[in-house]
Coordinates of C-alpha atoms in Angstrom, one line a residue:
X15 CA 75.0 60.4 188.9
X16 CA 76.7 61.9 185.9
X17 CA 77.7 65.4 185.1
X18 CA 78.2 67.0 181.7
X19 CA 81.9 67.2 182.5
X20 CA 82.0 63.3 182.8
X21 CA 80.9 63.1 179.2
X22 CA 82.9 66.0 177.9
X23 CA 86.1 64.0 178.1
X24 CA 84.5 61.7 175.4
X25 CA 83.7 64.5 173.1
X26 CA 86.5 64.0 170.6
X27 CA 86.0 60.2 170.4
X28 CA 82.2 60.6 169.9
X29 CA 82.6 63.2 167.3
X30 CA 85.1 61.1 165.4
X31 CA 82.8 58.1 165.5
X32 CA 79.8 60.1 164.4
X33 CA 81.7 61.6 161.4
X34 CA 83.1 58.2 160.4
X35 CA 79.5 56.9 160.3
X36 CA 78.4 59.9 158.4
X37 CA 80.9 59.4 155.7
X38 CA 79.8 55.8 155.1
X39 CA 76.1 55.6 155.7
X40 CA 74.2 52.4 155.1
X41 CA 70.4 51.8 154.5
X42 CA 68.0 49.2 155.7
X43 CA 68.4 46.2 157.9
X44 CA 71.9 45.1 156.9
X45 CA 74.6 47.6 158.0
X46 CA 77.8 45.6 158.1
X47 CA 80.2 48.5 158.3
X48 CA 78.2 50.3 160.8
X49 CA 77.9 47.2 162.9
X50 CA 81.6 46.7 162.8
X51 CA 82.2 50.4 163.8
X52 CA 80.0 49.9 166.8
X53 CA 81.6 46.7 167.9
X54 CA 85.0 48.3 167.6
X55 CA 83.9 51.3 169.7
X56 CA 82.5 48.9 172.4
X57 CA 85.6 46.7 172.5
X58 CA 87.3 46.5 175.8
X59 CA 84.3 47.7 177.9
X60 CA 83.5 44.2 179.3
X61 CA 80.0 44.1 177.8
X62 CA 78.0 41.0 177.0
X63 CA 77.5 41.4 173.3
X64 CA 75.3 39.6 170.8
X65 CA 74.6 40.4 167.1
X66 CA 71.4 39.9 165.2
X67 CA 70.3 37.2 162.8
X68 CA 67.6 38.8 160.7
X69 CA 69.4 42.2 160.8
X70 CA 72.9 43.5 161.6
X71 CA 72.0 44.7 165.1
X72 CA 74.2 44.9 168.2
X73 CA 72.9 44.2 171.7
X74 CA 75.2 44.9 174.6
X75 CA 74.6 44.4 178.3
X76 CA 76.5 45.8 181.2
X77 CA 76.0 44.3 184.6
X78 CA 75.8 46.5 187.7
X79 CA 77.5 45.3 190.8
X80 CA 74.3 45.5 192.8
X81 CA 71.4 43.2 192.1
X82 CA 68.4 44.9 190.5
X83 CA 66.2 45.2 187.4
X84 CA 67.3 46.1 183.9
X85 CA 66.6 49.1 181.7
X86 CA 67.1 49.6 178.0
X87 CA 68.6 52.4 176.0
X88 CA 68.2 52.5 172.2
X89 CA 69.8 54.0 169.2
X90 CA 68.9 53.5 165.5
X91 CA 71.8 53.3 163.1
X92 CA 70.4 53.3 159.5
X93 CA 70.6 56.1 156.9
X94 CA 68.3 57.3 154.1
X95 CA 68.3 57.0 150.3
X96 CA 69.0 60.7 150.0
X97 CA 71.8 62.4 148.1
X98 CA 73.7 64.7 150.5
X99 CA 74.0 68.4 149.6
X100 CA 75.5 69.9 152.7
X101 CA 79.0 70.4 151.4
X102 CA 80.4 69.3 154.8
X103 CA 84.0 68.0 154.9
X104 CA 82.8 64.7 156.3
X105 CA 79.8 64.4 153.9
X106 CA 78.6 61.1 152.7
X107 CA 81.0 59.4 150.3
X108 CA 78.2 57.1 149.0
X109 CA 76.1 58.7 146.3
X110 CA 72.4 58.5 147.0
X111 CA 72.8 57.6 150.7
X112 CA 72.9 60.1 153.6
X113 CA 72.5 60.2 157.4
X114 CA 69.8 62.8 156.8
X115 CA 67.9 61.9 160.0
X116 CA 70.8 62.0 162.5
X117 CA 71.0 58.4 163.4
X118 CA 74.8 58.6 163.3
X119 CA 74.5 61.0 166.3
X120 CA 72.2 58.5 168.1
X121 CA 74.7 55.7 167.6
X122 CA 77.6 57.8 168.8
X123 CA 75.6 59.0 171.8
X124 CA 74.7 55.5 172.9
X125 CA 78.3 54.4 172.6
X126 CA 79.1 57.3 174.9
X127 CA 76.4 56.2 177.3
X128 CA 77.9 52.7 177.3
X129 CA 81.3 54.0 178.2
X130 CA 80.0 56.2 181.0
X131 CA 77.9 53.4 182.5
X132 CA 80.6 50.7 182.3
X133 CA 83.1 53.0 183.9
X134 CA 80.8 53.2 186.9
X135 CA 79.2 49.8 186.9
X136 CA 80.0 49.3 190.6
X137 CA 77.5 52.0 191.3
X138 CA 74.7 50.5 189.2
X139 CA 71.7 48.9 191.0
X140 CA 71.0 46.6 188.1
X141 CA 71.8 46.0 184.4
X142 CA 71.6 48.1 181.3
X143 CA 70.8 46.9 177.8
X144 CA 72.1 48.9 174.9
X145 CA 70.0 48.4 171.7
X146 CA 71.8 49.4 168.5
X147 CA 69.1 49.0 165.8
X148 CA 69.2 48.9 162.0
X149 CA 66.2 49.5 159.9
X150 CA 64.2 52.2 161.6
X151 CA 63.4 53.9 158.3
X152 CA 60.5 51.8 157.3
X153 CA 62.0 48.4 157.8
X154 CA 60.6 47.3 161.2
X155 CA 64.0 47.0 162.8
X156 CA 62.7 47.4 166.3
X157 CA 60.1 44.8 165.9
X158 CA 62.6 42.3 164.5
X159 CA 65.0 43.0 167.5
X160 CA 62.1 42.4 169.9
X161 CA 61.4 39.1 168.2
X162 CA 65.1 38.2 168.6
X163 CA 64.9 38.9 172.3
X164 CA 66.3 42.4 172.9
X165 CA 63.8 43.2 175.7
X166 CA 65.0 40.1 177.6
X167 CA 68.7 40.4 176.8
X168 CA 69.7 40.9 180.5
X169 CA 67.9 37.6 181.5
X170 CA 64.6 39.2 182.4
X171 CA 62.3 41.8 180.8
X172 CA 63.6 45.3 181.1
X173 CA 61.4 47.5 183.3
X174 CA 61.8 50.7 181.3
X175 CA 63.2 51.9 177.9
X176 CA 64.4 55.2 176.7
X177 CA 65.4 56.6 173.3
X178 CA 66.1 60.0 171.9
X179 CA 66.1 61.7 168.5
X180 CA 68.1 64.7 167.4
X181 CA 66.2 67.5 165.6
X182 CA 67.8 69.5 162.9
X183 CA 65.4 72.4 163.2
X184 CA 62.7 73.9 165.5
X185 CA 64.9 73.3 168.6
X186 CA 68.1 75.1 169.5
X187 CA 71.1 72.8 170.2
X188 CA 70.9 71.0 173.5
X189 CA 67.2 71.6 174.2
X190 CA 65.3 68.5 175.2
X191 CA 61.5 68.2 174.5
X192 CA 59.0 65.5 175.0
X193 CA 55.5 64.9 176.3
X194 CA 53.4 62.3 178.1
X195 CA 51.0 60.1 176.1
X196 CA 51.1 60.3 172.3
X197 CA 54.4 61.8 171.1
X198 CA 54.5 60.6 167.5
X199 CA 51.9 59.4 165.0
X200 CA 51.2 55.9 163.8
X201 CA 52.1 55.4 160.1
X202 CA 50.3 53.1 157.7
X203 CA 50.0 53.0 153.9
X204 CA 47.8 51.6 151.2
X205 CA 47.9 50.9 147.5
X206 CA 44.7 50.9 145.4
X207 CA 44.5 49.2 142.1
X208 CA 41.5 50.2 140.0
X209 CA 40.8 47.9 137.1
X210 CA 38.3 48.9 134.4
X211 CA 38.0 48.2 130.7
X212 CA 40.3 50.1 128.4
X213 CA 39.1 52.0 125.3
X214 CA 39.5 55.0 123.0
X215 CA 39.3 58.5 124.4
X216 CA 36.8 59.4 121.8
X217 CA 34.3 56.8 123.0
X218 CA 34.4 56.6 126.8
X219 CA 30.9 55.1 126.9
X220 CA 32.3 51.9 125.5
X221 CA 34.9 51.6 128.3
X222 CA 34.9 51.4 132.1
X223 CA 37.3 54.3 133.0
X224 CA 39.5 53.6 136.0
X225 CA 40.9 57.1 135.9
X226 CA 37.7 58.9 136.7
X227 CA 37.1 56.4 139.5
X228 CA 40.6 56.9 140.9
X229 CA 40.2 60.7 140.8
X230 CA 37.0 60.5 142.7
X231 CA 38.7 58.3 145.3
X232 CA 41.3 60.9 145.9
X233 CA 38.8 63.6 146.8
X234 CA 36.3 61.3 148.5
X235 CA 39.0 59.9 150.8
X236 CA 39.8 63.4 152.0
X237 CA 36.1 64.0 152.6
X238 CA 35.9 60.7 154.5
X239 CA 38.6 61.9 156.9
X240 CA 36.7 65.1 157.6
X241 CA 33.4 63.3 158.2
X242 CA 34.4 60.2 160.1
X243 CA 37.4 61.2 162.2
X244 CA 37.0 63.3 165.4
X245 CA 38.7 66.7 164.8
X246 CA 40.2 66.4 168.2
X247 CA 41.8 63.1 167.4
X248 CA 43.0 63.8 163.8
X249 CA 44.3 61.9 160.9
X250 CA 46.3 62.8 157.9
X251 CA 45.8 61.0 154.6
X252 CA 48.0 61.8 151.6
X253 CA 47.8 60.3 148.1
X254 CA 51.4 60.6 147.1
X255 CA 51.3 58.7 143.8
X256 CA 48.6 58.3 141.1
X257 CA 49.5 56.6 137.8
X258 CA 47.4 55.6 134.9
X259 CA 48.0 55.1 131.2
X260 CA 50.6 56.4 128.8
X261 CA 48.7 58.1 125.9
X262 CA 46.3 61.0 125.9
X263 CA 43.7 59.4 123.7
X264 CA 43.6 56.0 125.3
X265 CA 41.5 55.0 128.3
X266 CA 43.8 52.6 130.3
X267 CA 42.7 49.4 131.9
X268 CA 44.1 50.2 135.3
X269 CA 45.0 53.1 137.6
X270 CA 47.1 52.8 140.7
X271 CA 47.1 55.1 143.8
X272 CA 49.6 55.0 146.7
X273 CA 48.9 56.7 150.0
X274 CA 50.2 57.3 153.5
X275 CA 48.1 57.7 156.6
X276 CA 49.1 59.2 160.0
X277 CA 47.0 58.8 163.1
X278 CA 47.4 59.7 166.8
X279 CA 45.4 57.0 168.4
X280 CA 44.8 53.3 167.7
X281 CA 41.0 54.0 167.7
X282 CA 41.3 56.5 164.8
X283 CA 43.8 54.2 163.1
X284 CA 41.1 51.6 162.9
X285 CA 38.5 54.1 161.9
X286 CA 40.5 55.3 158.9
X287 CA 41.3 51.8 157.7
X288 CA 37.6 50.9 157.7
X289 CA 36.8 54.2 156.0
X290 CA 39.3 53.7 153.2
X291 CA 38.0 50.2 152.4
X292 CA 34.4 51.3 152.5
X293 CA 34.9 54.5 150.4
X294 CA 37.0 52.7 147.7
X295 CA 34.5 49.8 147.5
X296 CA 31.5 52.2 147.1
X297 CA 33.2 54.4 144.4
X298 CA 34.3 51.3 142.4
X299 CA 30.7 49.9 142.5
X300 CA 29.3 53.3 141.3
X301 CA 31.7 53.4 138.4
X302 CA 31.4 49.8 137.4
X303 CA 35.1 49.0 137.9
X304 CA 36.9 46.7 140.3
X305 CA 39.2 47.9 143.0
X306 CA 41.6 46.2 145.4
X307 CA 43.2 47.8 148.4
X308 CA 46.5 46.5 149.8
X309 CA 46.4 48.2 153.3
X310 CA 49.8 47.9 155.0
X311 CA 50.1 48.3 158.8
X312 CA 53.2 50.4 159.5
X313 CA 54.4 51.8 162.8
X314 CA 52.0 52.1 165.7
X315 CA 51.4 55.3 167.6
X316 CA 54.4 56.2 169.8
X317 CA 53.1 56.5 173.3
X318 CA 55.2 57.8 176.2
X319 CA 54.4 56.4 179.7
X320 CA 53.3 59.4 181.8
X321 CA 55.4 58.4 184.9
X322 CA 58.5 57.7 182.8
X323 CA 58.1 60.9 180.9
X324 CA 57.9 62.9 184.1
X325 CA 61.0 61.2 185.3
X326 CA 62.9 61.8 182.1
X327 CA 61.9 65.4 182.0
X328 CA 63.1 65.9 185.5
X329 CA 66.4 64.2 184.8
X330 CA 67.0 66.3 181.8
X331 CA 66.2 69.5 183.8
X332 CA 68.6 68.5 186.5
X333 CA 71.4 67.5 184.1
X334 CA 71.0 70.3 181.5
X335 CA 69.1 73.0 183.3
X336 CA 65.5 73.7 183.9
X337 CA 65.3 76.0 180.9
X338 CA 66.6 73.3 178.6
X339 CA 64.0 70.6 179.4
X340 CA 60.6 71.4 177.8
X341 CA 57.2 69.8 177.5
X342 CA 56.1 69.6 173.9
X343 CA 52.6 71.0 173.5
X344 CA 51.4 68.4 171.0
X345 CA 52.6 65.4 169.1
X346 CA 53.8 65.4 165.5
X347 CA 52.8 63.4 162.4
X348 CA 56.2 61.7 162.1
X349 CA 56.4 58.1 163.1
X350 CA 59.0 55.9 164.8
X351 CA 59.4 52.2 165.3
X352 CA 60.5 52.7 168.9
X353 CA 56.7 52.6 169.3
X354 CA 57.0 48.8 169.2
X355 CA 59.2 48.9 172.3
X356 CA 56.9 51.2 174.1
X357 CA 54.0 48.9 173.4
X358 CA 55.8 46.3 175.5
X359 CA 57.7 48.3 178.1
X360 CA 57.0 51.6 179.9
X361 CA 59.4 54.3 178.7
X362 CA 59.9 57.7 177.1
X363 CA 61.1 59.0 173.8
X364 CA 62.7 62.4 173.8
X365 CA 63.7 65.0 171.1
X366 CA 67.0 66.7 171.4
X367 CA 67.8 69.9 169.5
X368 CA 70.8 69.7 167.3
X369 CA 70.4 72.8 165.1
X370 CA 73.9 74.2 164.6
X371 CA 74.7 77.3 166.6
X372 CA 74.3 80.4 164.5
X373 CA 71.4 78.9 162.4
X374 CA 67.8 80.0 163.0
X375 CA 65.9 76.8 164.1
X376 CA 62.8 78.2 162.5
X377 CA 64.3 78.2 159.0
X378 CA 67.0 75.5 159.2
X379 CA 66.6 72.4 156.9
X380 CA 64.6 69.7 158.6
X381 CA 65.3 66.1 159.2
X382 CA 65.4 64.0 156.0
X383 CA 66.4 67.1 153.9
X384 CA 69.6 66.7 151.8
X385 CA 70.7 69.9 153.4
X386 CA 70.1 68.8 157.0
X387 CA 73.1 69.6 159.3
X388 CA 73.4 68.5 162.9
X389 CA 75.6 70.0 165.6
X390 CA 77.7 67.1 166.9
X391 CA 78.6 69.2 169.9
X392 CA 75.4 67.9 171.4
X393 CA 76.9 64.4 171.7
X394 CA 78.3 64.7 175.2
X395 CA 75.0 66.0 176.5
X396 CA 73.0 63.2 174.7
X397 CA 75.4 60.5 176.1
X398 CA 75.2 61.9 179.6
X399 CA 71.4 62.1 179.4
X400 CA 71.0 58.5 178.3
X401 CA 73.4 57.3 180.9
X402 CA 71.8 59.3 183.7
X403 CA 68.3 58.0 182.7
X404 CA 69.5 54.4 183.0
X405 CA 71.4 54.8 186.2
X406 CA 68.7 56.8 188.0
X407 CA 65.9 54.5 186.8
X408 CA 67.7 51.6 188.3
X409 CA 67.5 53.3 191.7
X410 CA 63.7 53.4 191.5
X411 CA 61.4 50.5 192.4
X412 CA 60.4 48.5 189.3
X413 CA 57.3 49.7 187.6
X414 CA 55.2 46.7 186.5
X415 CA 52.4 48.5 184.6
X416 CA 52.5 48.2 180.9
X417 CA 52.6 51.2 178.6
X418 CA 49.1 52.7 178.4
X419 CA 46.8 53.0 175.4
X420 CA 47.5 55.5 172.7
X421 CA 46.7 59.0 173.8
X422 CA 44.7 61.5 171.9
X423 CA 46.1 64.8 170.8
X424 CA 45.8 67.2 167.9
X425 CA 48.1 69.1 165.6
X426 CA 51.7 69.3 164.8
X427 CA 54.5 69.7 167.3
X428 CA 57.8 71.4 167.8
X429 CA 59.8 68.3 168.7
X430 CA 60.7 64.8 168.3
X431 CA 60.9 63.3 164.7
X432 CA 60.5 64.9 161.3

């Protein structure tokens, strides 16, 4: 339905919007300036627009002239608490905040898709919901938008949902990669507080040392992973913080560990949780200390619907060229709250290369790096891809099957989210 030339005329406007957002990034669920920039960019398009209550989201609906189902396109809008070190002329003007993950490009691309689709709404066989989402970076923004009704914003449940994520490295600019089934890991976390009995370092037998118990937990949790998790359905458990005491000759009363867990199926996700609780309890008992575990469910496994993935891959190949639409060989351990949408609606999540021309994707700084640079020349292609996915999906019969269970796959991948 669309050609790259259709989106090319929007190139300057999309680049300007993206760089405006990049200069003034905002973190979390409340992005007032970003929200206003999106509303201004959508003004005059004749969209039905609502804004969020629990977060500064924007939901816009365009109505096709022909009766039909609705599909959803999503962009996340939030930045990261990272101090930018790129030296770009449009670098962040807010110390300690940066669009290091490329969400500014996602937002501009979705605005472009909205402009393309509204200009040809008479050809649409249904409606399109545009989901501009805050709080992807660990704040459950997608879940909150679902609770506020984004999936039913057109008046009935959308039949499919699509999102994309730019990649600062590994993929040359303009290359699209995705895969059916599990595409991104689930992400959970836990905090362990070990409480013993403090004492003097010269007389450990009079104390109940939480430090030795905590250290054993670190190593035993890694062993637990290797002995309870199927190697073909892996898990990654990392203790990122361990703190206890202040003085070298004092046995402290408490030790605190903080960890992240990445899994590629809901079955392994449950196995790891049970294993953590069992391992911590056993070590605490053996050392005569108390231990509490605050286990926090994070983002589910991101699972692409196989039929929607095949459709999206074919659309990308037709629009961009067969050599620019790839199937990723395996998922990656990054996580994404678009997973909440794909639990409710069949859809696909795609990675789009945005490594600047002239840089080696193998060595370029990755997403979340303070040195990450994205080629905003990819914006017209990203906008055209999103618009084409929506328009073409509306021409297909509605798919009523829910998104399938989390797939099983091993290893790291070359695409989608860092």
